[in-house]
Structure formats: structure tokens, C-alpha cells
Coordinates of C-alpha atoms and ligand atoms in Angstrom, one line a residue:
M540 CA 41.9 15.0 -28.7
K541 CA 44.7 12.6 -27.9
D542 CA 43.8 12.6 -24.3
R543 CA 40.1 12.3 -24.7
L544 CA 39.6 10.0 -27.7
P545 CA 40.5 6.4 -28.4
A546 CA 43.8 6.3 -30.4
P547 CA 42.3 4.6 -33.5
L548 CA 39.7 7.4 -33.7
V549 CA 42.5 10.0 -33.5
S550 CA 44.3 8.2 -36.4
L551 CA 41.1 8.1 -38.4
L552 CA 40.6 11.8 -38.0
H553 CA 44.3 12.4 -39.1
E554 CA 43.8 10.2 -42.1
A555 CA 40.6 12.1 -43.1
G556 CA 42.6 15.4 -42.8
E557 CA 45.5 14.0 -44.9
L558 CA 43.1 12.7 -47.6
A559 CA 41.3 16.1 -47.7
E560 CA 44.6 17.9 -48.2
Q561 CA 45.5 15.5 -51.1
H562 CA 42.2 16.2 -52.7
R563 CA 42.2 19.9 -52.1
V564 CA 39.1 20.0 -50.0
R565 CA 38.6 21.0 -46.4
V566 CA 37.2 18.6 -43.8
Y567 CA 35.9 19.3 -40.3
A568 CA 34.5 17.4 -37.4
V569 CA 31.3 19.1 -36.3
G570 CA 28.2 19.2 -34.1
G571 CA 27.6 17.1 -31.0
F572 CA 30.9 15.3 -31.3
V573 CA 32.9 18.5 -31.0
R574 CA 30.5 19.9 -28.3
D575 CA 30.9 16.8 -26.2
L576 CA 34.7 16.5 -26.8
L577 CA 35.2 20.0 -25.4
L578 CA 32.9 19.1 -22.4
G579 CA 34.9 15.9 -21.8
V580 CA 31.7 13.8 -22.4
T581 CA 32.2 10.5 -24.3
N582 CA 30.5 10.8 -27.7
L583 CA 31.8 8.6 -30.6
D584 CA 29.1 9.8 -33.1
V585 CA 31.5 11.4 -35.5
D586 CA 30.1 13.9 -38.0
L587 CA 32.4 15.2 -40.7
V588 CA 31.6 18.1 -43.0
V589 CA 33.5 18.6 -46.2
E590 CA 33.8 21.9 -48.0
G591 CA 33.5 20.4 -51.4
N592 CA 31.9 17.1 -52.5
G593 CA 31.2 15.2 -49.3
I594 CA 30.0 12.1 -51.1
A595 CA 33.1 11.9 -53.4
F596 CA 35.3 12.3 -50.2
A597 CA 33.4 9.5 -48.4
R598 CA 33.8 7.2 -51.4
T599 CA 37.6 7.9 -51.7
F600 CA 38.1 7.4 -48.0
A601 CA 36.1 4.1 -48.1
R602 CA 38.1 2.8 -51.0
K603 CA 41.4 3.6 -49.2
R604 CA 40.3 1.9 -46.0
Q605 CA 38.3 -1.0 -47.7
A606 CA 35.2 0.4 -45.8
R607 CA 31.6 0.3 -46.9
V608 CA 29.8 3.5 -47.9
T609 CA 26.1 4.2 -48.0
V610 CA 25.2 7.3 -50.0
H611 CA 22.2 9.6 -49.7
E612 CA 22.6 11.6 -52.9
R613 CA 19.5 13.8 -52.2
F614 CA 21.0 15.1 -48.9
G615 CA 24.7 15.1 -50.0
T616 CA 25.5 12.8 -47.1
A617 CA 27.2 9.4 -46.7
V618 CA 27.8 6.9 -43.9
V619 CA 31.2 5.2 -43.9
T620 CA 31.4 1.8 -42.1
L621 CA 34.9 0.5 -41.3
E622 CA 35.8 -3.2 -41.2
D623 CA 35.5 -3.3 -37.4
G624 CA 31.9 -1.9 -37.6
F625 CA 32.8 1.7 -36.6
K626 CA 30.6 4.2 -38.5
F627 CA 30.8 7.9 -39.2
D628 CA 28.8 10.4 -41.1
V629 CA 30.1 12.6 -43.9
A630 CA 28.2 15.6 -45.2
T631 CA 28.7 18.2 -47.8
A632 CA 28.9 21.7 -46.3
R633 CA 25.6 23.4 -47.3
T634 CA 23.4 26.4 -46.9
E635 CA 19.7 26.2 -46.3
S636 CA 16.8 28.5 -46.9
Y637 CA 13.3 28.0 -45.5
D638 CA 10.4 28.8 -47.8
S639 CA 7.8 28.7 -45.1
P640 CA 7.9 28.1 -41.4
A641 CA 7.9 24.5 -40.3
A642 CA 8.6 23.3 -43.9
L643 CA 11.7 21.4 -44.8
P644 CA 14.5 23.6 -46.1
T645 CA 15.9 24.1 -49.6
V646 CA 19.6 23.0 -49.6
K647 CA 22.6 24.2 -51.6
Q648 CA 26.3 23.4 -51.4
G649 CA 28.1 26.1 -49.2
S650 CA 31.1 26.9 -47.0
I651 CA 31.7 25.6 -43.5
K652 CA 30.8 29.0 -42.1
E653 CA 27.4 28.8 -43.9
D654 CA 27.0 25.2 -42.8
L655 CA 27.6 26.1 -39.1
A656 CA 25.3 29.2 -39.4
R657 CA 22.3 27.1 -40.1
R658 CA 22.6 25.1 -36.9
D659 CA 20.4 25.2 -33.9
F660 CA 22.4 26.5 -30.9
T661 CA 25.8 28.1 -30.5
I662 CA 27.1 25.1 -28.6
N663 CA 26.4 23.0 -31.7
T664 CA 28.2 25.3 -34.1
L665 CA 31.7 24.3 -33.1
A666 CA 33.9 22.6 -35.7
I667 CA 37.4 21.1 -35.6
S668 CA 39.6 21.5 -38.6
L669 CA 41.1 18.1 -39.7
N670 CA 43.3 19.2 -42.7
A671 CA 46.9 18.3 -42.0
P672 CA 48.3 21.8 -41.5
R673 CA 45.5 23.0 -39.2
F674 CA 44.6 19.7 -37.5
G675 CA 42.8 20.3 -34.2
E676 CA 42.1 24.0 -34.7
V677 CA 38.7 24.9 -33.3
V678 CA 36.4 26.9 -35.6
D679 CA 34.1 29.1 -33.3
D680 CA 32.4 31.9 -35.2
D681 CA 29.2 32.1 -33.0
G682 CA 30.5 32.1 -29.4
G683 CA 30.0 28.4 -28.9
R684 CA 32.9 28.0 -26.6
R685 CA 31.9 30.9 -24.4
D686 CA 28.4 29.4 -24.1
L687 CA 29.8 26.0 -23.3
Q688 CA 31.7 27.7 -20.5
N689 CA 28.6 29.6 -19.3
K690 CA 26.5 26.5 -19.6
S691 CA 24.1 28.4 -21.9
I692 CA 21.8 27.2 -24.7
R693 CA 21.5 30.1 -27.1
V694 CA 19.9 30.3 -30.6
L695 CA 21.9 31.9 -33.4
H696 CA 19.2 34.4 -34.4
P697 CA 15.7 35.4 -33.3
L698 CA 13.9 33.5 -36.1
S699 CA 15.5 30.2 -35.2
F700 CA 12.4 28.6 -33.6
I701 CA 10.1 29.9 -36.3
E702 CA 12.5 28.5 -38.9
D703 CA 12.4 25.1 -37.3
P704 CA 10.0 24.5 -34.3
T705 CA 11.5 21.1 -33.5
R706 CA 14.3 23.1 -31.9
V707 CA 12.1 23.8 -28.9
F708 CA 12.4 20.1 -28.0
R709 CA 16.1 20.0 -28.8
A710 CA 16.7 23.1 -26.6
V711 CA 15.1 21.5 -23.6
R712 CA 16.8 18.1 -24.2
F713 CA 20.3 19.7 -24.3
E714 CA 19.5 22.0 -21.4
Q715 CA 18.5 19.1 -19.2
R716 CA 21.0 16.6 -20.4
L717 CA 24.0 18.9 -20.0
G718 CA 22.7 20.7 -16.9
F719 CA 22.7 23.9 -18.9
R720 CA 20.2 26.8 -18.9
L721 CA 18.4 28.5 -21.8
D722 CA 19.8 32.0 -22.1
A723 CA 17.2 34.7 -21.3
E724 CA 16.5 35.8 -24.8
T725 CA 16.3 32.2 -26.1
A726 CA 13.8 31.4 -23.3
T727 CA 11.7 34.4 -24.3
L728 CA 11.8 33.4 -28.0
M729 CA 10.8 29.9 -27.0
K730 CA 7.9 31.1 -25.0
E731 CA 6.6 33.0 -28.0
E732 CA 7.1 29.9 -30.2
A733 CA 5.3 27.7 -27.7
T734 CA 2.1 29.9 -28.2
R735 CA 2.2 29.7 -32.0
D736 CA 0.3 27.3 -34.2
A737 CA 3.3 26.2 -36.1
I738 CA 4.3 23.9 -33.4
Q739 CA 1.0 22.2 -33.5
R740 CA 1.2 21.9 -37.2
L741 CA 4.5 19.9 -37.2
S742 CA 4.1 16.8 -39.3
P743 CA 3.2 13.7 -37.3
A744 CA 6.5 12.1 -38.4
R745 CA 8.7 15.0 -37.1
L746 CA 6.7 15.3 -33.9
S747 CA 6.9 11.6 -33.3
K748 CA 10.7 11.6 -33.9
E749 CA 11.1 14.5 -31.4
M750 CA 9.0 12.7 -28.8
I751 CA 10.9 9.5 -29.1
L752 CA 14.2 11.5 -28.7
V753 CA 12.8 13.2 -25.6
L754 CA 11.7 9.9 -24.1
S755 CA 15.1 8.3 -24.9
E756 CA 17.1 10.9 -22.9
R757 CA 18.8 9.7 -19.7
Q758 CA 16.2 11.5 -17.6
P759 CA 13.0 12.2 -19.6
R760 CA 11.3 13.3 -16.4
T761 CA 13.2 16.5 -16.1
V762 CA 12.9 17.2 -19.9
L763 CA 9.1 16.7 -19.7
A764 CA 8.9 18.9 -16.6
R765 CA 10.7 21.6 -18.5
L766 CA 8.4 21.2 -21.5
A767 CA 5.5 21.6 -19.1
D768 CA 7.1 25.0 -18.0
F769 CA 6.6 26.2 -21.5
D770 CA 3.1 24.6 -21.8
L771 CA 4.5 22.2 -24.4
L772 CA 3.1 19.0 -23.1
R773 CA 0.0 20.0 -25.1
C774 CA 1.9 19.0 -28.2
I775 CA 1.4 15.4 -27.1
H776 CA -2.2 16.0 -26.1
P777 CA -4.0 19.1 -24.9
E778 CA -5.3 17.2 -21.8
L779 CA -1.8 16.1 -20.8
K780 CA -0.9 18.1 -17.7
W781 CA 2.1 18.0 -15.4
S782 CA 1.0 16.7 -11.9
P783 CA 2.7 15.3 -8.8
E784 CA 1.2 11.9 -9.8
L785 CA 2.7 12.0 -13.2
A786 CA 6.1 13.1 -11.7
R787 CA 5.9 10.2 -9.2
L788 CA 5.1 7.7 -12.0
L789 CA 7.9 8.9 -14.1
K790 CA 10.3 8.6 -11.2
D791 CA 9.1 5.1 -10.6
V792 CA 9.7 4.3 -14.3
E793 CA 13.2 5.7 -13.9
E794 CA 13.9 3.4 -10.9
T795 CA 12.4 0.4 -12.7
L796 CA 14.6 1.0 -15.7
T797 CA 17.7 1.4 -13.6
W798 CA 16.8 -2.0 -12.0
H799 CA 16.3 -3.5 -15.4
D800 CA 19.6 -2.1 -16.7
R801 CA 21.5 -3.6 -13.8
L802 CA 19.8 -7.0 -14.0
A803 CA 18.9 -7.8 -17.6
R804 CA 21.3 -5.5 -19.5
D805 CA 21.3 -8.0 -22.4
R806 CA 17.6 -7.8 -22.9
L807 CA 17.4 -4.8 -25.0
I808 CA 14.3 -2.7 -24.5
R809 CA 13.0 0.5 -25.9
Q810 CA 13.0 2.9 -23.0
W811 CA 10.9 5.5 -24.8
V812 CA 8.0 3.0 -25.0
V813 CA 7.9 2.6 -21.2
Y814 CA 7.9 6.3 -20.7
H815 CA 5.2 6.7 -23.3
L816 CA 3.0 4.2 -21.6
A817 CA 3.5 6.2 -18.4
L818 CA 2.4 9.4 -20.1
M819 CA -0.6 7.8 -21.7
D820 CA -1.6 6.4 -18.3
S821 CA -2.7 9.8 -17.1
L822 CA -5.1 10.3 -20.1
P823 CA -8.6 9.0 -20.6
T824 CA -8.9 6.4 -23.3
P825 CA -10.4 8.7 -26.0
A826 CA -7.4 11.1 -25.5
V827 CA -5.0 8.2 -25.8
Q828 CA -6.7 7.2 -29.1
E829 CA -6.4 10.7 -30.4
T830 CA -2.7 10.9 -29.5
L831 CA -2.0 7.6 -31.1
S832 CA -3.7 8.6 -34.3
R833 CA -1.6 11.8 -34.5
F834 CA 1.7 10.1 -33.9
T835 CA 3.5 7.8 -36.3
F836 CA 5.1 5.2 -34.1
P837 CA 6.8 2.0 -35.3
R838 CA 4.5 -0.7 -36.5
G839 CA 2.6 -2.6 -33.8
Q840 CA 3.5 0.0 -31.1
T841 CA 0.2 1.9 -31.5
R842 CA -1.8 -1.3 -31.1
R843 CA 0.2 -2.4 -28.1
T844 CA -0.1 1.0 -26.3
L845 CA -3.9 1.0 -26.9
W846 CA -4.1 -2.5 -25.5
V847 CA -2.3 -1.5 -22.3
T848 CA -4.6 1.5 -21.9
Q849 CA -7.7 -0.7 -22.3
E850 CA -6.6 -3.8 -20.5
G851 CA -3.9 -2.4 -18.1
P852 CA -6.2 -1.2 -15.3
R853 CA -8.0 -4.6 -15.1
L854 CA -4.7 -6.5 -15.1
L855 CA -3.2 -4.3 -12.4
R856 CA -6.3 -4.8 -10.2
T857 CA -5.9 -8.5 -10.6
L858 CA -2.2 -8.2 -9.7
N859 CA -3.0 -6.1 -6.7
Q860 CA -5.2 -8.9 -5.3
R861 CA -3.4 -11.7 -3.6
T862 CA -2.0 -13.5 -6.6
T863 CA 0.6 -16.3 -6.4
P864 CA 3.8 -15.8 -8.3
S865 CA 2.8 -18.6 -10.7
E866 CA -0.5 -16.9 -11.5
V867 CA 1.3 -13.6 -12.2
F868 CA 3.7 -15.5 -14.4
R869 CA 1.0 -17.1 -16.5
L870 CA -1.0 -13.9 -16.7
L871 CA 1.9 -11.8 -18.0
R872 CA 4.3 -14.1 -19.7
D873 CA 3.3 -13.2 -23.3
L874 CA 3.5 -9.4 -22.8
P875 CA 6.4 -7.3 -24.2
D876 CA 9.2 -6.4 -21.8
E877 CA 8.2 -2.7 -22.0
T878 CA 4.7 -3.4 -20.8
L879 CA 6.0 -5.5 -17.9
L880 CA 8.3 -2.7 -16.9
F881 CA 5.5 -0.2 -17.0
F882 CA 3.4 -2.5 -14.8
M883 CA 6.3 -2.8 -12.4
A884 CA 6.6 0.9 -12.2
K885 CA 2.9 1.4 -11.7
I886 CA 2.5 -1.2 -9.0
Q887 CA 3.3 0.1 -5.6
S888 CA 3.7 -3.2 -3.6
E889 CA 7.2 -4.5 -3.6
S890 CA 6.1 -8.1 -3.3
E891 CA 4.0 -7.7 -6.5
Q892 CA 6.9 -6.1 -8.3
Q893 CA 9.0 -9.0 -7.3
K894 CA 6.6 -11.4 -8.8
I895 CA 6.7 -9.6 -12.1
S896 CA 10.5 -9.4 -12.0
T897 CA 10.6 -13.2 -12.3
L898 CA 9.7 -12.7 -15.9
F899 CA 13.1 -11.1 -16.5
T900 CA 15.0 -14.0 -14.9
P901 CA 14.1 -17.0 -17.0
E902 CA 16.6 -19.1 -15.0
S903 CA 14.4 -18.8 -12.0
A904 CA 11.4 -19.7 -14.0
T905 CA 12.7 -23.0 -15.5
P906 CA 12.4 -26.4 -13.8
V907 CA 15.7 -28.4 -13.5
L908 CA 14.0 -31.6 -14.6
K909 CA 13.4 -32.1 -18.3
G910 CA 11.5 -34.6 -20.4
N911 CA 14.4 -37.0 -20.3
D912 CA 14.5 -37.0 -16.6
L913 CA 10.7 -37.8 -16.4
K914 CA 11.3 -40.7 -18.8
A915 CA 14.2 -42.0 -16.6
M916 CA 11.7 -41.7 -13.7
G917 CA 9.5 -44.1 -15.5
L918 CA 6.8 -41.8 -16.7
K919 CA 5.3 -42.9 -20.0
P920 CA 6.0 -40.3 -22.7
G921 CA 3.0 -38.3 -23.9
P922 CA 1.1 -35.1 -23.3
V923 CA 1.3 -35.8 -19.6
Y924 CA 4.9 -34.5 -19.7
Q925 CA 3.8 -30.9 -20.4
R926 CA 1.3 -31.1 -17.5
V927 CA 4.0 -32.3 -15.1
L928 CA 6.5 -29.7 -16.3
D929 CA 3.8 -27.0 -15.9
R930 CA 3.1 -28.1 -12.4
L931 CA 6.8 -28.2 -11.6
L932 CA 7.2 -24.6 -13.0
D933 CA 4.3 -23.4 -10.8
A934 CA 5.9 -25.2 -7.8
R935 CA 9.3 -23.6 -8.5
L936 CA 7.8 -20.1 -9.0
D937 CA 5.7 -20.4 -5.8
G938 CA 8.8 -21.5 -3.8
E939 CA 7.5 -25.1 -3.2
V940 CA 10.6 -26.6 -4.7
T941 CA 14.1 -25.1 -5.0
T942 CA 16.5 -28.0 -5.7
E943 CA 16.6 -30.9 -8.1
A944 CA 15.9 -33.3 -5.2
D945 CA 12.8 -31.2 -4.3
E946 CA 11.6 -31.5 -7.9
R947 CA 12.1 -35.3 -8.0
E948 CA 10.2 -35.6 -4.8
F949 CA 7.5 -33.3 -6.1
V950 CA 7.0 -35.5 -9.2
A951 CA 7.0 -38.7 -7.1
R952 CA 4.3 -37.2 -4.9
L953 CA 2.3 -36.1 -7.9
R954 CA 2.4 -39.6 -9.3
S955 CA 1.3 -41.2 -6.1
S956 CA -1.3 -38.6 -5.0
A957 CA -5.0 -38.8 -5.8
S958 CA -4.5 -36.2 -8.5
S959 CA -2.3 -38.6 -10.4
A960 CA -5.4 -39.6 -12.3
D961 CA -5.0 -36.5 -14.4
L962 CA -1.3 -37.3 -15.1
S963 CA -1.9 -40.6 -16.7
Ligands
ATP369 P1 23.0 14.1 -29.8 O1 24.0 13.9 -28.7 O2 21.6 14.2 -29.2 O3 23.1 13.2 -30.9 P2 23.8 16.1 -31.7 O4 24.2 17.5 -31.5 O5 24.9 15.2 -32.2 O6 23.3 15.6 -30.3 P3 22.1 15.5 -33.9 O7 20.6 15.5 -33.8 O8 22.8 14.2 -34.2 O9 22.5 16.0 -32.5 O10 22.5 16.6 -34.8 C1 23.9 16.8 -35.2 C2 24.1 18.3 -35.4 O11 23.3 18.8 -36.5 C3 23.8 19.2 -34.2 O12 24.9 19.3 -33.4 C4 23.4 20.5 -34.9 O13 24.6 21.2 -35.2 C5 22.8 20.1 -36.2 N1 21.3 20.0 -36.1 C6 20.6 18.9 -35.8 N2 19.2 19.2 -35.8 C7 19.2 20.5 -36.1 C8 18.1 21.4 -36.2 N3 16.8 21.0 -36.0 N4 18.4 22.7 -36.6 C9 19.6 23.1 -36.7 N5 20.7 22.3 -36.6 C10 20.5 21.0 -36.3

């Protein structure tokens, strides 16, 4: 741990272990954090599980460290936020039983063994003991380390997918993200689950959450291709099929997002929205409407997606005609970044892509001269300023002016030209 984790995090884990020892409970780091630690992959999403009262432990820890704690009594969980903003989750070890397939489980307090036994795949069942005398010991009751070594995604028991059908999406996400492979029996169970109704009956909220997670992976294209192997794209819509065109578009989205990440890293976008627009692009409008009515996406997103489906083709046709950069700018400037990125991916011509890209570099779309400069040049203040600045912006976007001197000359010309009538 010392070699792979930042020192303050190692101290925090030690501290948690010491506190657990004082209060006679056992505390473990679990889940994705442990999996990734053993794989040497950076993951600072710390999940702790307490054999005993997890909420009381989180409160005591928070008091000691002057941290904030948010409690979810119903789930026996808490989030501790340290002064520097670092957060970690604390849960009470529990057992779960499922009353009916695809329903949410009934939960009771339990041992760490029971807690790990209710998890999805062996690679996610590993825990690290934090109590002082056993600090750093790995708990591995289900062959998690062997499967990490074999790069294998394996369920813990044959009913796993029936118990929770969302695991089919999780299985494929982990497989593609880690470069692992579903083990043969798990793949067979998954094929069986894929043909069952339960997966279609997942609540809209759960299905939407899984889809957003799939589309937020580093390479959703490979996850979607793998879902298609299991005929699971039909969970999004029965008419959604894998095709070379869809694969191409998803690859183009990938490249556009890489470009965006390099250029405009500080403009936060929701990657999943861009991929979702790409998926909806291959469906006819009624199918998009059906999909959107089944999913529960964040407020406003459904309306925006429908707008792109209905207006996108016309806009793209306009963009594909010989449009000047300033026309493109004015046509698109009120659209969300995600829509622009989808258009960039969808448009094949590099010069058109470049015109859209200007919308991500405001500095290249702002005239140097401001109102004060126009005043100093002797223009009478009034609505005319906006018109001059608009013309300047167009000229800059279309490459007619590049320097301040160019802009001054442009304004002077504007004033003396015949068209100056509409500037006065
Ligand atoms: P990620 O890197 O995607 O966050 P993670 O493994 O941390 O991976 P989470 O969704 O945060 O994933 O879940 C944390 C842990 O909870 C998992 O490692 C797994 O042990 C358990 N878990 C999550 N979802 C399920 C599920 N549907 N069924 C069983 N166990 C689950």
C-alpha cells in the first residue's frame, strides 16, 4: 500500500484501523478500491466496511478528524468528508436476501464474510483488513486474487444474474475496462439471463443508471460491442443494432472527445450524453421517443436529445453546404457543448469540424476592440456599437482580420463605406 497509495491515504487507513481496534469493531477496505490497488490501477474511491455499526464508526472518526459526515440510516452507510475535501464511504457489513428477481434486496447487519459473499464478481470480493494487528492482510474467500491473475470475470454463484440483472452490464464494463474475459460459465449464465424477461423489466431508474455508467466508461464503444454480442442492445431499444456505421460513429465520437479533452479540459462535459446522441442517431424518431420515455435521464436531457433527433439532420445538411465560419458560429452558438461535439463527430469534413471547433475556443471568437475603443475612435455610443462588434466578430471568424490594427482598419472602412448608413 505504501508504494501504491499517497502517504496521507495510508495514514488515514492506519487511523481507521486504530480507531476500530479501540472501539472493538473490525474495519476493512473493500470493493473496487482493493481490486484496483492489487492491479496497480489508481483508484482513490475508498470504501470501508465495518463489522459492527458503520454509522457510529463514521461519526466517531469524523469527530476525531473534524470531518463532515453524511449519514444514510436506511442503508447503514455514511460518507466522511475530510477538511481537504477528500471523501470516503463507510458501510455496515450486511447480508442481503432477494424476495423476487430484479427486486431490491432486504438487508440485515452481518459479518464481512457475508458482506463479501453478496457481491457481484470474485474480483470485487477482496478486502484488506485495517485493524492495527492485521493491517494490510488481504481477505480472499472467493478466489478473487486468482481471478485477478487470470484476468477473469466470474460470478460467485449461478443465480447471480437472476438475483440482480444489472450485473450483466457491470460484467461487460469490468471486462472491457480491465481487458479481462468473462469466464466460460459466467458467459453461459449471462447468455441465459440476456434472453430472460427480467432484464427488460428492470426499473427505468436502474436501467438508466446502468446505461449512463456504460456510456461513461473510457471506451464505451467496446462495451457496447460486447453488449451486442449478448443481444443486449435491445435493452436500450429493440431496433438498436450493432452495425459498421454505428461502430464508425462511436469511434468518431471517441476521437472528438479526445480532442476536446486535450483542448478544452476545463469545460466539463457529460461524455455519456455525446455517446447517447450517437446511439439515438441510428434510430428513427419514433424509436428515439420510445427510448426516451423509458429512461429517466436528468432533467432537460430528454428534451435536448429529442431536439437533436428532430433538428440535427437539417442543421447538419446546412453545415455540409458551403457555410462560412461566422454563419456556423451564429447557427450553433446557443447549443450545449455535448450537442456540438456530437455534430463534430458526425460531420466528416475536416474543414467543417474546424468551424464548429471555434465554439470551444472563445478567445478566437472575440474581437480585440471593445466599446471603449469604438468610443475613442469617435463613434457615437448607441445600438450601433453592437452592430459594429458583430461585424467585427464575423470578420475575425472568417479570417478577414487577425490583429488589432486589422480591426481598426476594418472599423474605419465600415464607417466610410456606403454601408455606413446602417451604422449611424
Ligand atoms: P468502479 O471502478 O466502477 O467504481 P467499483 O467496483 O468500485 O467499480 P461500485 O459500483 O462503486 O463499483 O461498487 C462498489 C462495490 O460494491 C463493488 O466492487 C462490488 O463489490 C459491490 N457491488 C456494486 N454493485 C453491485 C451489484 N449490483 N451486485 C453486487 N455487488 C455489487
